[in-house]
Amino acid sequence: MKINYLLTLFLLGITAQAQMYVSPNSYVFVNDQYVFVTQDVNLNAATSNIYLRNNSQLLQGTTAVNGANVGLGALSVYQEGTVNNYQYNYWCSPVGASNATVGNSAFGITQLGIPSTNLDTRSYTTASILPIGNYNGVSANGSLSIAPYWIWTFRSSTLYSQWFQIASASTLAAGEGFTMKGTSGSDTFTPFTGSGANNPGSKQRYDFRGKPNDGTINNSVTNGTFTLIGNPYPSTIDINLFLSDAGNAALINGTAYYWEQAVVNSHLIASYQGGYGKYTIGGGYVPADIWSYNSDGTYNVDTTVNGAVYQRRFPPIGQGFMVMGTATGSVSMKNSFRNYIKEGAVNLSEFAKTSGKATNSPNSVYDPNSEFFPEIPNLAGVDYTQVRKTYAPQIRINTKINETGIIHTALGFGDQYTDGFDYSGDARATSDGAPASFYFVLDNQPYEFAMSLAKFDIDKKYPVGLKSTAQSNFKIKVGDLLYGFDPNQQVYMHDKQTDVYYNIKTGEFDMTLPAGDVRDRFEITFKENALSTNDNSIADNFTVFQNNDGGFLTIKNPKAIALSNCVLYDISGKVILSKTSLGSNLSFEYSTSGLSEGVYIVKLTTEKNEVVAKKISIFNKK
């Protein structure tokens, strides 16, 4: 069956059971709906067009590698950036060049434009491409100028120097992601479909026009490197289907990395502030750590800017993201990953936005009274009404380093997870090259992990690492409890060296450590050790205090409990004083007059191998 569109049509929604053919001097206009075509789309002539407006999308069911669409006409669909002329968004075009060749085509920014009137959203003005030496894109009523210098892609590398400049060339393969900075200025034209102004300020609308991408789209990855890809279709996709695809799972680490950038109005790399948020199937999205950078693209310092929480389950049209390879091959985007979700945070579909376009749309996935999705049109045959919307119950842990930025991490739980690496549950961090980090340590894994999912056991201890290239202060506390984690459960940071437990739910872990990478000293626990300072049967038998006027440490032992040793540590865990075979004296005193001011840990061990650890503060010594 072939459906011919020989007349001008204004559609509320349609399903084409086979091919969609749009004849010369005809167009299909879709408003607030989706079109599903089981086979190819033929835009026969340059005057054959499809216009997707007001959250409209195109779904296709072909399985051809590199697609089966053809034609000199164009599909037109809007997407808005979220940055000004100094910051980047990561993109992936939903269209390629219009031509008579069957299959997907390469894309270039010369295919971008803007709606040119507020009366007819078929009309548009092609963007002006500025000279390569002009770094500032500009938006104005009726015009759009793009700075091609900022169009780059990243093909299987870990080095900043390996970004590849595309500029205005039409050489971006289908499915290949790219960077693009936004524009300065504003454009108050508002298309009548109710989608807002073209650019109210730092939110440029782009009209993507060309042959719509479809079918299986492959992009190369290699072991241990990042590749910039994205959603290549004029519809949303389910990122969980992409990550769980068996072929993809054999080639990547199961995490999608999304760039977030703070507003710093400079084109200098040394002024950039940004980082990568991480999404996995099991854990959801962990916000980015926002770093500043050196001129060679390496990390400098973690900034005071806090990464935001975005809804990443259904990447919208145009969304780009990174993947990390674990083997050499080609990851695949497939039509079967496509679905119809209207963009907006409430629908778990955000293009780096803090608020969505559609808050109460008919297919909204948000229902406070249901843990399951509603029906969602899709090509994989998924019954979303049987799919839960939440992720693993988890603790979000925030680490402040040197009183500046925050490292975001998550520790989640489920019976299906292990202490080792779990694909698309555990999220490898991007902080390997950072000067400081807090991370989770997994069994038999040398890498740093920003998200760790494991089986919950209240008696279990979950190892964490602290790293710094110079002496650094770490302040660690629970930031949030999500997806049903017990709000009454206490959470501790345990220092195995000093045997001190820090309640990081009601307080914080505060410690200054020397340069180094410590992977075997600290752990997250849910109970204090039975022999710790909170065990009244042991700890309350001793009184430990610092006499700062006299400059000595006093230990009172009124019950004459036999002690095997006493160790004094500084806050970094360095042994300052060690005494053995103490016996059962009623009192002990040790000079502290030569010690620096600060917090110290006193650790007592009885002859029955019972342990008591207490903090003291040394200051104002004579």
XYZ file of C-alpha atoms in Angstrom, residues 23-528:
506
model
C 4.046 14.602 -4.414
C 5.410 17.854 -5.914
C 3.820 21.101 -4.691
C 2.256 19.294 -1.721
C 2.897 19.198 1.977
C 1.858 17.391 5.123
C 1.345 19.606 8.184
C 1.194 17.791 11.546
C 0.111 19.692 14.641
C 0.497 18.264 18.177
C 0.436 14.641 16.990
C 2.655 11.931 15.571
C 2.814 10.207 12.200
C 3.740 6.518 12.014
C 4.999 5.113 8.711
C 5.825 1.416 8.568
C 8.077 1.758 5.523
C 9.898 4.637 3.809
C 9.134 8.304 3.252
C 9.437 9.649 -0.308
C 9.625 13.428 -0.563
C 9.489 13.346 -4.332
C 10.409 16.900 -5.312
C 11.971 19.997 -3.810
C 8.425 21.236 -3.240
C 7.389 18.092 -1.292
C 7.476 18.810 2.444
C 6.474 17.546 5.887
C 6.083 20.042 8.717
C 6.169 18.742 12.297
C 4.885 21.412 14.645
C 3.962 21.844 18.296
C 5.439 18.618 19.698
C 4.708 16.600 16.559
C 7.012 13.703 15.646
C 7.596 11.132 12.913
C 7.980 7.416 13.737
C 9.082 4.812 11.185
C 9.225 1.033 11.215
C 11.841 0.192 8.591
C 14.799 -1.990 9.543
C 17.092 -0.980 6.696
C 20.684 -0.148 7.590
C 21.237 3.558 6.904
C 17.530 4.082 6.244
C 15.259 3.885 3.199
C 13.961 7.450 2.861
C 14.472 9.336 -0.381
C 13.635 12.653 -2.023
C 14.544 16.208 -2.844
C 11.942 17.596 -0.456
C 12.385 18.176 3.264
C 10.973 17.390 6.666
C 10.990 20.431 8.962
C 11.105 20.149 12.754
C 11.992 22.632 15.506
C 14.309 22.311 18.470
C 15.476 24.973 20.889
C 18.968 25.327 22.320
C 19.467 26.429 25.914
C 22.648 28.523 25.816
C 23.930 31.907 24.682
C 26.761 32.590 22.244
C 29.433 31.560 24.802
C 28.166 28.120 25.882
C 27.729 24.781 24.099
C 24.829 22.422 23.599
C 25.485 18.892 22.349
C 23.371 18.122 19.285
C 22.501 15.293 16.891
C 20.566 16.215 13.760
C 17.246 14.466 12.961
C 17.724 15.101 9.237
C 20.361 14.932 6.520
C 20.734 16.504 3.113
C 17.784 16.197 0.735
C 18.708 14.176 -2.346
C 17.541 11.421 -4.660
C 19.800 8.832 -3.052
C 18.029 6.195 -0.967
C 19.130 6.242 2.658
C 20.378 8.685 5.265
C 22.534 11.641 4.244
C 25.202 13.754 5.892
C 24.208 16.949 7.700
C 25.626 20.451 7.955
C 24.532 23.655 9.667
C 23.607 25.195 6.304
C 20.393 23.157 6.723
C 19.348 25.236 9.745
C 16.969 28.174 9.741
C 14.289 29.906 11.809
C 10.557 30.577 11.396
C 10.463 33.915 9.573
C 6.928 34.992 10.434
C 4.534 34.522 13.307
C 1.670 33.697 10.956
C 2.751 30.627 8.989
C 5.162 28.092 10.481
C 5.913 26.666 7.048
C 7.869 29.827 6.270
C 11.469 30.084 7.376
C 14.656 32.000 6.791
C 17.866 30.090 6.191
C 20.543 30.848 8.767
C 23.498 32.976 7.741
C 26.849 31.261 8.252
C 29.363 33.768 9.605
C 33.044 33.870 8.584
C 35.133 31.309 10.477
C 36.884 34.047 12.458
C 33.618 35.432 13.861
C 32.970 33.680 17.178
C 29.545 35.114 18.097
C 26.272 33.858 16.690
C 23.478 36.456 16.647
C 19.697 36.238 16.806
C 17.450 39.093 15.668
C 13.871 39.433 14.511
C 13.747 37.693 11.162
C 17.369 36.557 11.035
C 19.791 34.051 12.533
C 23.575 34.041 12.205
C 25.572 30.967 13.286
C 29.291 30.999 14.136
C 30.669 27.866 12.395
C 33.872 27.894 14.428
C 32.040 26.134 17.283
C 30.770 23.138 15.266
C 32.901 20.189 16.406
C 32.512 16.437 16.866
C 34.365 13.864 18.981
C 35.259 10.541 17.401
C 36.585 7.804 19.712
C 39.139 9.567 21.891
C 39.856 10.696 25.433
C 42.043 13.673 24.514
C 40.734 17.214 24.333
C 43.009 17.792 21.334
C 41.063 15.175 19.372
C 37.928 17.267 18.967
C 37.400 17.476 15.190
C 36.173 20.753 13.707
C 33.283 20.451 11.233
C 32.540 24.186 10.846
C 30.038 24.700 7.998
C 30.898 21.511 6.086
C 28.050 19.070 5.450
C 30.041 16.073 6.643
C 28.307 15.010 9.861
C 27.177 11.420 9.398
C 23.705 10.378 10.505
C 23.799 9.740 14.244
C 27.023 11.671 14.768
C 26.816 14.237 17.562
C 28.207 17.742 17.370
C 28.669 20.828 19.510
C 27.146 24.202 18.715
C 27.192 27.416 20.706
C 24.033 29.490 20.920
C 23.410 33.083 19.984
C 23.347 36.542 21.507
C 20.343 38.811 21.015
C 16.697 37.783 20.791
C 13.929 37.080 18.273
C 10.375 37.804 19.384
C 8.619 36.126 16.445
C 6.223 33.507 17.834
C 4.940 30.750 15.523
C 1.177 30.425 15.820
C 1.363 26.828 17.058
C 2.006 28.176 20.548
C 5.639 27.146 20.925
C 6.887 30.515 22.164
C 9.258 33.115 20.740
C 12.065 32.086 18.395
C 14.567 33.338 20.948
C 13.463 35.030 24.176
C 17.157 35.239 25.104
C 19.773 32.446 25.147
C 17.255 29.897 23.884
C 17.600 29.855 20.128
C 15.058 27.964 18.028
C 16.457 26.091 15.038
C 14.431 24.797 12.101
C 16.077 21.537 10.986
C 15.185 20.845 7.333
C 16.160 17.853 5.245
C 15.558 14.195 4.535
C 14.452 12.541 7.799
C 16.818 9.948 9.259
C 15.475 6.445 9.799
C 16.535 2.811 9.993
C 19.602 1.395 11.722
C 22.315 4.042 12.178
C 25.804 2.926 13.171
C 28.607 4.883 14.834
C 32.103 3.573 15.581
C 33.459 3.204 19.125
C 36.753 1.889 20.483
C 37.833 0.502 23.834
C 38.365 3.094 26.569
C 37.390 6.123 24.472
C 34.447 8.508 24.261
C 32.345 9.055 21.135
C 29.793 11.840 20.653
C 26.519 10.461 19.261
C 22.861 11.210 20.011
C 19.230 10.787 19.062
C 19.290 10.848 15.232
C 15.533 10.760 14.578
C 12.663 13.278 14.308
C 11.095 11.604 17.367
C 12.085 10.759 20.928
C 13.889 7.538 21.766
C 13.967 5.366 24.886
C 17.597 5.524 26.043
C 17.031 2.346 28.059
C 16.365 0.411 24.856
C 19.550 1.771 23.279
C 21.680 0.917 26.316
C 20.144 -2.537 26.845
C 20.442 -3.602 23.201
C 22.673 -6.698 23.196
C 24.883 -5.463 20.370
C 25.439 -2.103 22.055
C 26.000 -3.659 25.487
C 28.933 -5.608 24.044
C 30.650 -2.371 22.984
C 29.970 0.376 25.558
C 29.968 0.680 29.361
C 26.207 1.246 29.742
C 26.319 4.936 30.673
C 25.176 7.951 28.639
C 27.167 11.115 29.424
C 25.475 14.512 29.051
C 27.377 17.796 28.931
C 26.290 20.558 31.321
C 27.880 24.009 31.208
C 27.653 26.958 33.578
C 27.088 30.449 32.216
C 30.508 32.062 31.892
C 30.596 34.650 29.138
C 33.960 33.904 27.594
C 35.258 31.897 24.646
C 38.506 31.053 26.457
C 38.843 27.389 27.415
C 40.404 28.436 30.713
C 37.133 30.216 31.532
C 34.811 27.301 30.727
C 32.895 25.656 33.547
C 31.174 22.370 32.834
C 31.082 18.625 33.219
C 29.199 15.434 32.387
C 26.083 14.098 34.066
C 25.694 10.307 33.937
C 22.623 8.210 33.136
C 22.202 4.457 33.609
C 19.178 2.198 33.275
C 19.297 1.132 36.912
C 20.241 4.359 38.645
C 18.878 7.178 36.501
C 20.710 10.500 36.233
C 23.510 11.797 38.448
C 24.145 15.556 37.957
C 27.414 16.787 36.510
C 30.344 18.017 38.582
C 31.035 21.500 37.199
C 34.785 22.012 36.702
C 36.914 24.797 35.316
C 39.571 23.854 32.788
C 43.124 24.619 31.779
C 43.971 25.915 28.312
C 44.768 22.358 27.150
C 41.320 21.110 28.224
C 42.490 19.313 31.383
C 40.699 19.751 34.709
C 41.569 22.727 36.882
C 39.287 23.120 39.943
C 35.793 22.024 40.889
C 33.715 25.218 40.857
C 31.022 26.487 43.191
C 28.377 25.894 40.500
C 26.085 22.964 41.285
C 25.047 20.539 38.535
C 21.302 20.242 37.857
C 18.993 17.221 37.756
C 17.583 16.518 34.277
C 15.135 13.906 33.066
C 17.012 11.750 30.547
C 14.889 8.597 30.023
C 13.522 9.800 26.666
C 16.099 11.951 24.818
C 14.188 14.473 22.681
C 14.793 15.440 19.066
C 18.298 16.804 18.547
C 19.840 15.613 21.835
C 23.523 14.650 21.738
C 25.476 12.674 24.355
C 28.717 10.754 24.841
C 29.221 7.006 25.188
C 32.393 5.206 26.333
C 33.559 2.189 24.376
C 34.660 -1.080 25.966
C 35.500 -2.756 22.647
C 35.950 -1.799 19.011
C 32.852 -1.895 16.822
C 29.754 0.095 15.886
C 26.924 0.969 18.257
C 23.496 1.123 16.647
C 20.506 3.390 16.859
C 17.386 1.605 15.630
C 13.856 2.566 14.719
C 12.716 0.122 17.401
C 14.073 2.520 20.051
C 11.735 5.295 18.873
C 8.565 6.403 20.657
C 6.299 9.408 20.977
C 6.879 11.475 24.096
C 6.177 15.184 24.206
C 9.179 17.120 25.394
C 9.263 18.343 28.983
C 10.613 17.473 32.404
C 7.237 16.094 33.432
C 7.558 13.594 30.572
C 11.137 12.594 31.469
C 12.321 14.162 28.212
C 14.541 17.238 28.530
C 16.925 18.963 26.157
C 19.077 20.387 28.985
C 16.085 22.315 30.321
C 15.003 22.955 33.896
C 11.382 23.299 32.823
C 9.530 21.615 30.020
C 7.337 22.778 27.188
C 4.414 20.486 27.933
C 3.428 20.134 31.567
C -0.003 18.576 31.174
C 0.184 17.000 27.727
C -2.151 14.099 26.875
C 0.649 11.534 27.027
C 2.296 12.947 30.139
C 4.248 10.243 31.924
C 3.826 11.989 35.237
C 1.061 10.721 37.487
C 1.699 11.034 41.222
C -0.782 8.253 41.850
C 0.874 5.670 39.588
C 4.291 4.050 39.702
C 3.873 2.909 36.091
C 3.988 4.743 32.776
C 0.832 5.398 30.786
C 0.460 4.000 27.278
C 3.263 5.361 25.074
C 3.231 4.927 21.283
C 6.426 3.051 20.405
C 7.971 0.758 17.810
C 9.401 -1.946 20.086
C 6.020 -3.227 21.240
C 6.737 -2.225 24.841
C 3.700 -2.167 27.109
C 4.764 0.844 29.158
C 1.767 0.447 31.465
C 3.724 -2.472 32.963
C 6.993 -0.520 33.270
C 7.865 1.296 36.496
C 9.048 4.898 36.238
C 11.505 4.866 39.118
C 15.072 3.692 39.543
C 16.946 1.782 42.245
C 16.393 3.155 45.797
C 19.460 5.262 46.420
C 21.451 7.721 48.472
C 22.810 10.810 46.746
C 26.123 11.746 48.376
C 27.615 15.217 47.910
C 31.307 15.903 48.432
C 32.613 19.442 48.756
C 36.321 19.785 48.046
C 38.265 22.741 49.462
C 35.017 24.632 50.075
C 34.361 24.952 46.333
C 32.336 22.703 44.059
C 30.351 19.552 44.738
C 31.121 16.047 43.499
C 27.789 14.264 42.902
C 27.598 10.515 43.498
C 24.888 7.925 44.116
C 24.825 4.624 46.004
C 21.788 2.516 45.084
C 20.421 -0.896 45.911
C 18.698 -3.878 44.333
C 18.894 -7.647 44.730
C 20.035 -8.031 41.110
C 23.237 -6.034 41.622
C 26.688 -7.235 42.692
C 29.787 -5.764 44.356
C 31.513 -5.792 40.961
C 30.616 -3.925 37.779
C 26.977 -4.144 36.699
C 26.285 -2.971 33.156
C 24.144 0.197 33.021
C 23.756 0.112 36.770
C 27.176 1.352 37.826
C 28.303 4.565 36.126
C 31.995 5.104 35.560
C 33.023 8.626 36.526
C 34.743 11.071 34.195
C 37.018 12.253 37.029
C 40.003 9.967 36.367
C 42.055 12.962 35.271
C 40.639 15.397 37.849
C 42.860 16.813 40.615
C 40.441 15.622 43.311
C 37.510 13.240 43.569
C 35.268 11.105 45.768
C 34.209 7.848 44.156
C 33.003 4.282 44.705
C 35.404 1.337 44.589
C 34.050 -1.791 42.871
C 35.464 -5.303 43.096
C 38.167 -5.956 40.499
C 37.749 -2.508 38.946
C 40.618 0.027 38.796
C 38.305 2.868 37.726
C 36.401 5.531 39.632
C 32.608 5.204 39.718
C 30.139 8.043 40.253
C 27.238 5.635 40.724
C 27.365 2.234 42.373
C 24.442 -0.168 42.619
C 24.739 -3.181 44.915
C 22.654 -5.530 47.047
C 21.574 -3.897 50.311
C 22.729 -5.386 53.587
C 22.533 -3.333 56.756
C 25.696 -5.032 58.024
C 27.588 -4.509 54.785
C 30.331 -1.941 54.129
C 30.654 -0.220 50.746
C 34.190 0.990 49.913
C 34.831 4.518 48.623
C 37.925 6.355 47.455
C 39.277 9.845 48.067
C 41.802 11.277 45.633
C 43.727 14.542 45.430
C 46.884 15.768 43.731
C 47.534 18.205 46.602
C 46.478 18.441 50.237
C 42.709 18.900 50.161
C 39.765 19.218 52.503
C 36.812 16.866 51.930
C 33.350 17.526 53.358
C 30.965 14.646 52.650
C 27.259 14.378 53.461
C 24.038 12.827 52.219
C 22.355 15.151 49.746
C 19.113 13.264 49.169
C 17.319 9.933 49.537
C 15.515 8.877 46.350
C 13.159 6.288 44.896
C 12.012 4.785 48.174
C 15.220 4.523 50.172
C 14.261 4.326 53.878
C 14.304 7.904 55.234
C 14.863 6.581 58.774
C 18.079 4.773 57.882
C 21.281 6.358 59.200
C 24.307 6.567 56.898
C 27.916 6.647 58.090
C 31.346 7.245 56.640
C 33.728 4.874 58.393
C 37.445 5.554 58.689
C 38.926 2.069 59.037
C 42.290 3.429 60.113
C 41.012 5.332 63.123
C 37.762 3.326 63.487
C 35.734 6.533 63.670
C 32.194 6.618 62.251
C 30.878 9.920 60.860
C 27.110 10.263 60.555
C 26.821 11.865 57.096
C 23.033 11.962 57.139
C 22.641 14.255 60.152
C 26.165 15.690 60.013
C 29.159 15.483 57.734
C 32.543 13.899 57.274
C 35.150 16.687 57.422
C 38.765 15.727 56.845
C 41.884 17.221 55.280
C 44.030 14.628 53.540
C 47.485 14.811 51.984
C 47.960 14.272 48.251
C 47.268 10.716 47.180
C 44.638 8.214 46.043
C 43.163 6.376 49.042
C 41.052 3.380 47.969
C 41.173 1.072 50.996
C 40.636 3.252 54.050
C 37.057 4.574 53.900
C 33.650 2.948 53.482
C 29.937 3.736 53.671
C 28.060 1.803 56.384
C 24.569 1.763 57.867
C 25.492 0.844 61.425
C 28.186 2.005 63.784
